[in-house]
């Protein structure tokens, strides 16, 4: 079983899709299997987290932020684990204390934590680009995730459909703003 995937970094940097796809067809199942076996993730969650972790790492490779390409598999594994922990914490389905897992930071986890802080700063900037009404609306939704569309509707004097539509539009605006800012 291969452990050196440094060719993957080179292929991604050079745009060699054939080599990259061949190597990814080996790497991705290993990342998914890691989450399934070690973290006891469900199949679809494992796939989603592995894909998101790879996307994050790919962006870092494209920006030239991955220097030691011989450690790319370890980096991908750590990024995948962290993505699953973040997902689990968000979903409130993680069985153990997720804060304890974050306290024992390895260098790759420290980099990931810095990336998370960078993401949050970009998201804050994007929130301030929204008009004040949209900002108040989305902040309320973020701070009160357990409420239903009906409850949000009562709070903002809107129908449930209008709540969902407004939320969708704001999230879309934030997504495009974040993408724009992260590529600057």
Coordinates of N, CA and C in Angstrom, one line a residue:
X1 N 0.9 -1.2 0.0 CA 0.0 0.0 0.0 C 0.9 1.2 0.0
X2 N 0.6 2.1 -0.9 CA 1.4 3.3 -1.1 C 1.2 4.3 0.1
X3 N 2.3 4.9 0.5 CA 2.2 6.0 1.6 C 2.8 7.3 1.1
X4 N 3.5 7.3 0.0 CA 4.1 8.5 -0.6 C 3.2 9.0 -1.8
X5 N 2.5 10.0 -1.6 CA 1.6 10.6 -2.6 C 2.1 12.0 -3.1
X6 N 3.4 12.2 -3.0 CA 4.0 13.5 -3.3 C 3.7 13.8 -4.8
X7 N 3.6 12.7 -5.6 CA 3.3 12.9 -7.1 C 1.9 13.6 -7.2
X8 N 1.0 13.5 -6.3 CA -0.3 14.1 -6.3 C -0.1 15.6 -6.3
X9 N 0.7 16.1 -5.4 CA 0.9 17.6 -5.3 C 1.5 18.1 -6.6
X10 N 2.4 17.4 -7.2 CA 3.1 17.8 -8.4 C 2.0 17.8 -9.5
X11 N 1.2 16.7 -9.6 CA 0.2 16.6 -10.6 C -0.9 17.7 -10.5
X12 N -1.3 18.0 -9.3 CA -2.3 19.1 -9.1 C -1.7 20.5 -9.4
X13 N -0.5 20.7 -9.1 CA 0.2 22.0 -9.4 C 0.3 22.2 -10.9
X14 N 0.7 21.1 -11.6 CA 0.9 21.1 -13.0 C -0.3 20.9 -13.9
X15 N -1.4 20.7 -13.3 CA -2.7 20.5 -14.0 C -2.7 19.2 -14.8
X16 N -2.0 18.2 -14.3 CA -1.9 16.8 -14.9 C -3.1 16.1 -14.3
X17 N -4.3 16.2 -15.0 CA -5.5 15.6 -14.5 C -5.5 14.1 -14.5
X18 N -4.9 13.5 -15.5 CA -4.9 12.0 -15.6 C -4.1 11.4 -14.4
X19 N -2.9 11.9 -14.1 CA -2.2 11.4 -12.9 C -2.9 11.8 -11.6
X20 N -3.4 13.0 -11.5 CA -4.1 13.4 -10.3 C -5.3 12.5 -10.1
X21 N -6.1 12.3 -11.1 CA -7.3 11.4 -10.9 C -7.0 10.0 -10.5
X22 N -5.9 9.5 -11.1 CA -5.4 8.1 -10.8 C -5.0 8.0 -9.3
X23 N -4.3 9.0 -8.9 CA -3.8 9.0 -7.5 C -5.0 9.3 -6.5
X24 N -5.9 10.2 -6.9 CA -7.0 10.4 -6.1 C -7.9 9.2 -5.9
X25 N -8.0 8.4 -7.0 CA -8.8 7.2 -6.9 C -8.2 6.2 -5.9
X26 N -6.9 6.3 -5.6 CA -6.3 5.5 -4.5 C -6.5 6.2 -3.1
X27 N -6.3 7.5 -3.1 CA -6.3 8.3 -1.8 C -7.7 8.4 -1.2
X28 N -8.6 8.8 -2.0 CA -10.0 9.1 -1.4 C -10.6 7.9 -0.7
X29 N -10.6 6.7 -1.3 CA -11.2 5.6 -0.5 C -10.5 5.3 0.8
X30 N -9.2 5.6 0.8 CA -8.4 5.4 2.1 C -8.9 6.4 3.1
X31 N -9.1 7.7 2.7 CA -9.6 8.7 3.6 C -11.0 8.4 4.2
X32 N -11.8 7.9 3.3 CA -13.2 7.5 3.7 C -13.1 6.4 4.6
X33 N -12.3 5.4 4.3 CA -12.2 4.2 5.2 C -11.7 4.6 6.5
X34 N -10.7 5.5 6.6 CA -10.2 6.0 7.9 C -11.3 6.5 8.7
X35 N -12.2 7.4 8.1 CA -13.3 8.0 8.9 C -14.3 6.9 9.3
X36 N -14.5 5.9 8.5 CA -15.5 4.9 8.8 C -15.0 4.0 9.9
X37 N -13.7 3.6 9.9 CA -13.2 2.7 10.9 C -12.8 3.4 12.1
X38 N -12.0 4.4 12.0 CA -11.4 5.1 13.2 C -12.4 6.0 13.9
X39 N -13.1 6.8 13.1 CA -14.0 7.8 13.6 C -15.5 7.3 13.7
X40 N -15.7 6.1 13.2 CA -17.1 5.5 13.1 C -18.1 6.4 12.4
X41 N -17.7 7.0 11.3 CA -18.5 7.9 10.5 C -19.4 7.0 9.6
X42 N -20.6 7.6 9.3 CA -21.5 7.0 8.3 C -20.9 7.1 6.9
X43 N -21.2 6.2 6.0 CA -20.6 6.2 4.7 C -20.7 7.6 4.0
X44 N -22.0 8.1 3.9 CA -22.2 9.4 3.2 C -21.4 10.5 3.9
X45 N -21.4 10.6 5.2 CA -20.7 11.6 5.9 C -19.2 11.5 5.7
X46 N -18.7 10.3 5.7 CA -17.3 10.1 5.4 C -16.9 10.6 4.0
X47 N -17.7 10.3 3.0 CA -17.4 10.8 1.7 C -17.5 12.3 1.6
X48 N -18.5 12.9 2.2 CA -18.6 14.3 2.2 C -17.4 15.0 2.9
X49 N -17.0 14.5 4.1 CA -15.9 15.1 4.8 C -14.6 14.9 4.1
X50 N -14.4 13.8 3.5 CA -13.1 13.5 2.8 C -13.1 14.5 1.5
X51 N -14.2 14.6 0.9 CA -14.2 15.5 -0.3 C -14.0 17.0 0.1
X52 N -14.6 17.4 1.2 CA -14.4 18.8 1.6 C -12.9 19.0 2.0
X53 N -12.4 18.0 2.8 CA -11.0 18.2 3.2 C -10.1 18.2 2.0
X54 N -10.3 17.4 1.0 CA -9.5 17.4 -0.2 C -9.6 18.8 -0.9
X55 N -10.8 19.3 -1.0 CA -11.1 20.6 -1.6 C -10.2 21.7 -0.9
X56 N -10.3 21.7 0.4 CA -9.5 22.7 1.2 C -8.0 22.5 0.9
X57 N -7.5 21.3 0.9 CA -6.1 21.0 0.7 C -5.7 21.4 -0.8
X58 N -6.6 21.1 -1.7 CA -6.4 21.5 -3.1 C -6.2 23.0 -3.2
X59 N -7.0 23.8 -2.6 CA -6.9 25.2 -2.6 C -5.5 25.7 -2.1
X60 N -5.1 25.0 -1.0 CA -3.8 25.4 -0.4 C -2.7 25.0 -1.3
X61 N -2.8 23.9 -2.0 CA -1.8 23.5 -3.0 C -1.7 24.5 -4.1
X62 N -2.9 24.9 -4.6 CA -2.9 25.9 -5.7 C -2.3 27.2 -5.3
X63 N -2.5 27.6 -4.1 CA -1.9 28.8 -3.6 C -0.4 28.7 -3.2
X64 N 0.1 27.5 -3.4 CA 1.5 27.3 -3.0 C 1.8 27.2 -1.5
X65 N 0.8 26.9 -0.7 CA 1.0 26.9 0.7 C 1.4 25.5 1.3
X66 N 1.5 24.5 0.4 CA 1.9 23.2 0.8 C 3.4 23.1 0.3
X67 N 4.3 23.1 1.3 CA 5.7 23.1 0.9 C 6.3 21.6 0.9
X68 N 6.0 20.9 1.9 CA 6.5 19.5 2.1 C 5.6 18.5 1.4
X69 N 5.7 18.3 0.1 CA 4.8 17.4 -0.6 C 4.9 16.0 -0.2
X70 N 6.0 15.6 0.4 CA 6.1 14.1 0.8 C 5.2 13.8 1.9
X71 N 4.7 14.8 2.6 CA 3.8 14.5 3.8 C 2.3 14.8 3.4
X72 N 2.0 14.8 2.1 CA 0.7 15.2 1.7 C -0.4 14.2 2.2
X73 N -0.1 12.9 2.2 CA -1.1 11.9 2.7 C -1.4 12.1 4.2
X74 N -0.4 12.4 5.0 CA -0.6 12.6 6.4 C -1.4 13.9 6.5
X75 N -1.1 14.9 5.7 CA -1.8 16.2 5.8 C -3.3 16.0 5.4
X76 N -3.5 15.2 4.3 CA -4.9 14.9 3.9 C -5.7 14.1 5.0
X77 N -5.0 13.2 5.6 CA -5.6 12.4 6.7 C -6.0 13.3 7.8
X78 N -5.1 14.2 8.2 CA -5.4 15.1 9.3 C -6.5 16.1 9.0
X79 N -6.5 16.6 7.7 CA -7.5 17.5 7.3 C -8.9 16.8 7.2
X80 N -8.9 15.6 6.8 CA -10.1 14.8 6.8 C -10.7 14.6 8.2
X81 N -9.8 14.2 9.1 CA -10.2 14.0 10.5 C -10.8 15.3 11.1
X82 N -10.1 16.4 10.8 CA -10.6 17.7 11.4 C -11.9 18.1 10.7
X83 N -12.1 17.8 9.5 CA -13.3 18.2 8.8 C -14.5 17.3 9.4
X84 N -14.2 16.1 9.7 CA -15.2 15.2 10.4 C -15.5 15.8 11.8
X85 N -14.5 16.1 12.5 CA -14.7 16.7 13.9 C -15.6 18.0 13.8
X86 N -15.3 18.8 12.8 CA -16.0 20.0 12.7 C -17.5 19.7 12.3
X87 N -17.7 18.8 11.4 CA -19.0 18.4 11.0 C -19.8 17.8 12.2
X88 N -19.1 16.9 12.9 CA -19.7 16.3 14.1 C -20.1 17.3 15.1
X89 N -19.3 18.2 15.4 CA -19.6 19.2 16.4 C -20.8 20.0 15.9
X90 N -20.8 20.4 14.7 CA -21.9 21.1 14.1 C -23.2 20.3 14.2
X91 N -23.2 19.0 14.0 CA -24.3 18.2 14.0 C -24.7 17.7 15.4
X92 N -23.9 17.9 16.4 CA -24.1 17.5 17.7 C -24.2 16.0 17.8
X93 N -23.4 15.3 17.0 CA -23.6 13.8 17.0 C -22.3 13.1 17.5
X94 N -21.3 13.9 17.9 CA -20.0 13.3 18.3 C -20.1 12.8 19.7
X95 N -19.7 11.5 19.9 CA -20.0 10.8 21.2 C -19.0 11.3 22.3
X96 N -17.8 11.7 22.0 CA -16.9 12.2 23.0 C -16.8 13.7 23.0
X97 N -16.0 14.2 23.9 CA -15.8 15.6 24.1 C -14.9 16.1 22.9
X98 N -15.5 16.8 22.0 CA -14.8 17.3 20.8 C -13.8 18.3 21.2
X99 N -14.0 19.1 22.3 CA -13.0 20.1 22.7 C -11.7 19.4 23.1
X100 N -11.8 18.2 23.8 CA -10.6 17.5 24.1 C -9.8 17.1 22.9
X101 N -10.4 16.7 21.9 CA -9.7 16.4 20.6 C -9.0 17.5 20.0
X102 N -9.5 18.7 20.2 CA -8.9 19.9 19.6 C -7.7 20.4 20.5
X103 N -7.7 20.1 21.8 CA -6.7 20.5 22.7 C -5.3 19.9 22.4
X104 N -5.3 18.7 21.9 CA -4.1 18.0 21.5 C -3.7 18.2 20.1
X105 N -3.2 19.4 19.8 CA -3.0 19.9 18.5 C -1.6 19.4 17.9
X106 N -1.7 18.8 16.8 CA -0.5 18.5 16.0 C -0.2 19.7 15.1
X107 N 1.0 19.8 14.5 CA 1.3 20.9 13.6 C 0.2 21.1 12.5
X108 N -0.2 20.0 11.9 CA -1.2 20.1 10.8 C -2.5 20.6 11.4
X109 N -2.9 20.2 12.6 CA -4.1 20.7 13.2 C -4.0 22.2 13.5
X110 N -2.8 22.6 13.9 CA -2.6 24.0 14.2 C -2.8 24.8 13.0
X111 N -2.3 24.3 11.8 CA -2.5 25.0 10.6 C -4.0 25.1 10.2
X112 N -4.6 24.0 10.4 CA -6.1 23.9 10.1 C -6.8 24.9 11.0
X113 N -6.4 25.0 12.3 CA -7.1 26.0 13.2 C -6.9 27.4 12.7
X114 N -5.7 27.7 12.2 CA -5.4 29.0 11.7 C -6.3 29.3 10.4
X115 N -6.4 28.2 9.6 CA -7.3 28.3 8.4 C -8.7 28.6 8.8
X116 N -9.2 27.9 9.9 CA -10.6 28.2 10.4 C -10.7 29.6 10.8
X117 N -9.7 30.1 11.5 CA -9.8 31.5 12.0 C -9.8 32.5 10.8
X118 N -9.0 32.1 9.8 CA -9.0 32.9 8.5 C -10.4 32.9 7.9
X119 N -11.0 31.7 7.8 CA -12.3 31.6 7.2 C -13.4 32.4 8.0
X120 N -13.3 32.4 9.3 CA -14.2 33.1 10.1 C -14.1 34.6 9.9
X121 N -12.8 35.1 9.8 CA -12.6 36.5 9.5 C -13.2 36.9 8.2
X122 N -13.0 36.1 7.2 CA -13.6 36.4 5.9 C -15.1 36.4 5.9
X123 N -15.7 35.4 6.7 CA -17.1 35.4 6.8 C -17.6 36.7 7.5
X124 N -16.9 37.1 8.6 CA -17.3 38.3 9.2 C -17.3 39.5 8.3
X125 N -16.2 39.6 7.4 CA -16.2 40.7 6.5 C -17.4 40.6 5.5
X126 N -17.7 39.4 5.1 CA -18.9 39.2 4.2 C -20.2 39.6 4.9
X127 N -20.3 39.3 6.2 CA -21.5 39.7 6.9 C -21.7 41.2 6.9
X128 N -20.6 41.9 7.0 CA -20.7 43.4 7.0 C -21.0 44.0 5.6
X129 N -20.9 43.2 4.6 CA -21.2 43.6 3.2 C -22.7 43.5 3.0
X130 N -23.4 42.8 3.8 CA -24.9 42.6 3.7 C -25.5 43.9 4.2
X131 N -26.7 44.2 3.8 CA -27.5 45.3 4.3 C -27.9 44.9 5.8
X132 N -28.1 45.9 6.6 CA -28.3 45.7 8.0 C -29.5 44.8 8.3
X133 N -30.6 44.8 7.5 CA -31.7 44.0 7.8 C -31.3 42.5 7.5
X134 N -30.6 42.2 6.5 CA -30.1 40.9 6.2 C -29.2 40.4 7.2
X135 N -28.3 41.3 7.7 CA -27.3 40.9 8.7 C -28.0 40.5 10.0
X136 N -29.0 41.3 10.4 CA -29.7 41.0 11.6 C -30.4 39.6 11.5
X137 N -31.1 39.4 10.3 CA -31.8 38.2 10.0 C -30.9 37.0 10.1
X138 N -29.8 37.0 9.4 CA -28.9 35.8 9.3 C -28.2 35.6 10.7
X139 N -27.8 36.6 11.4 CA -27.2 36.5 12.7 C -28.2 35.8 13.7
X140 N -29.5 36.2 13.6 CA -30.5 35.6 14.5 C -30.6 34.1 14.1
X141 N -30.6 33.7 12.9 CA -30.7 32.3 12.5 C -29.5 31.5 13.0
X142 N -28.3 32.1 12.8 CA -27.1 31.5 13.3 C -27.1 31.3 14.8
X143 N -27.5 32.3 15.5 CA -27.5 32.2 17.0 C -28.7 31.3 17.5
X144 N -29.7 31.0 16.7 CA -30.8 30.2 17.1 C -31.1 29.1 16.2
X145 N -30.1 28.2 16.0 CA -30.2 27.1 15.0 C -31.4 26.1 15.2
X146 N -31.8 26.0 16.4 CA -32.8 25.0 16.7 C -34.3 25.4 16.4
X147 N -34.5 26.6 16.0 CA -35.8 27.1 15.8 C -36.3 26.7 14.4
X148 N -37.6 26.6 14.2 CA -38.2 26.2 12.9 C -38.4 27.5 12.1
X149 N -38.7 27.2 10.8 CA -39.0 28.3 9.9 C -40.3 29.1 10.4
X150 N -41.2 28.4 11.0 CA -42.4 29.0 11.5 C -42.0 30.0 12.7
X151 N -41.1 29.6 13.5 CA -40.7 30.5 14.6 C -39.9 31.7 14.1
X152 N -39.1 31.4 13.1 CA -38.3 32.6 12.5 C -39.3 33.5 11.9
X153 N -40.4 33.0 11.2 CA -41.4 33.8 10.6 C -42.1 34.7 11.6
X154 N -42.4 34.1 12.7 CA -43.1 34.9 13.8 C -42.2 36.1 14.2
X155 N -40.9 35.8 14.4 CA -40.0 36.8 14.9 C -39.9 37.9 13.9
X156 N -39.8 37.6 12.6 CA -39.6 38.6 11.6 C -40.8 39.0 10.8
X157 N -42.0 38.5 11.3 CA -43.3 38.8 10.6 C -43.3 38.4 9.1
X158 N -42.9 37.2 8.9 CA -42.8 36.6 7.5 C -43.5 35.3 7.4
X159 N -43.8 34.8 6.3 CA -44.3 33.5 6.1 C -43.1 32.5 6.1
X160 N -43.3 31.3 6.3 CA -42.3 30.3 6.4 C -41.5 30.2 5.0
X161 N -42.3 30.3 3.9 CA -41.7 30.3 2.6 C -40.7 31.5 2.4
X162 N -41.2 32.7 2.9 CA -40.3 33.9 2.8 C -39.1 33.7 3.6
X163 N -39.2 33.1 4.8 CA -38.0 32.9 5.6 C -37.0 32.0 4.9
X164 N -37.5 30.9 4.3 CA -36.6 30.0 3.6 C -35.9 30.7 2.4
X165 N -36.7 31.4 1.7 CA -36.2 32.2 0.5 C -35.2 33.2 0.9
X166 N -35.5 34.0 1.9 CA -34.5 35.0 2.4 C -33.2 34.3 2.9
X167 N -33.4 33.3 3.6 CA -32.2 32.6 4.2 C -31.4 32.1 3.0
X168 N -32.0 31.5 2.0 CA -31.3 30.9 0.9 C -30.5 32.0 0.1
X169 N -31.2 33.2 -0.1 CA -30.6 34.3 -0.8 C -29.4 34.8 0.0
X170 N -29.5 35.0 1.3 CA -28.4 35.5 2.1 C -27.2 34.5 2.1
X171 N -27.5 33.3 2.3 CA -26.5 32.3 2.3 C -25.7 32.3 0.9
X172 N -26.5 32.4 -0.1 CA -25.9 32.5 -1.5 C -25.0 33.7 -1.6
X173 N -25.4 34.8 -1.1 CA -24.6 36.1 -1.1 C -23.3 35.9 -0.3
X174 N -23.4 35.3 0.9 CA -22.3 35.0 1.7 C -21.3 34.1 1.0
X175 N -21.9 33.0 0.4 CA -21.0 32.0 -0.3 C -20.2 32.7 -1.4
X176 N -20.8 33.5 -2.2 CA -20.1 34.2 -3.3 C -19.1 35.2 -2.8
X177 N -19.5 35.9 -1.7 CA -18.6 36.9 -1.1 C -17.3 36.1 -0.6
X178 N -17.6 35.0 0.1 CA -16.5 34.3 0.7 C -15.5 33.7 -0.4
X179 N -16.1 33.2 -1.5 CA -15.3 32.7 -2.6 C -14.4 33.8 -3.2
X180 N -15.1 35.0 -3.3 CA -14.4 36.1 -3.9 C -13.2 36.5 -3.0
X181 N -13.5 36.7 -1.7 CA -12.5 37.1 -0.8 C -11.4 36.1 -0.6
X182 N -11.7 34.8 -0.6 CA -10.7 33.8 -0.4 C -9.8 33.6 -1.6
X183 N -10.2 34.1 -2.7 CA -9.3 34.0 -3.9 C -8.5 35.3 -4.1
X184 N -8.7 36.3 -3.3 CA -7.9 37.5 -3.4 C -6.5 37.4 -2.9

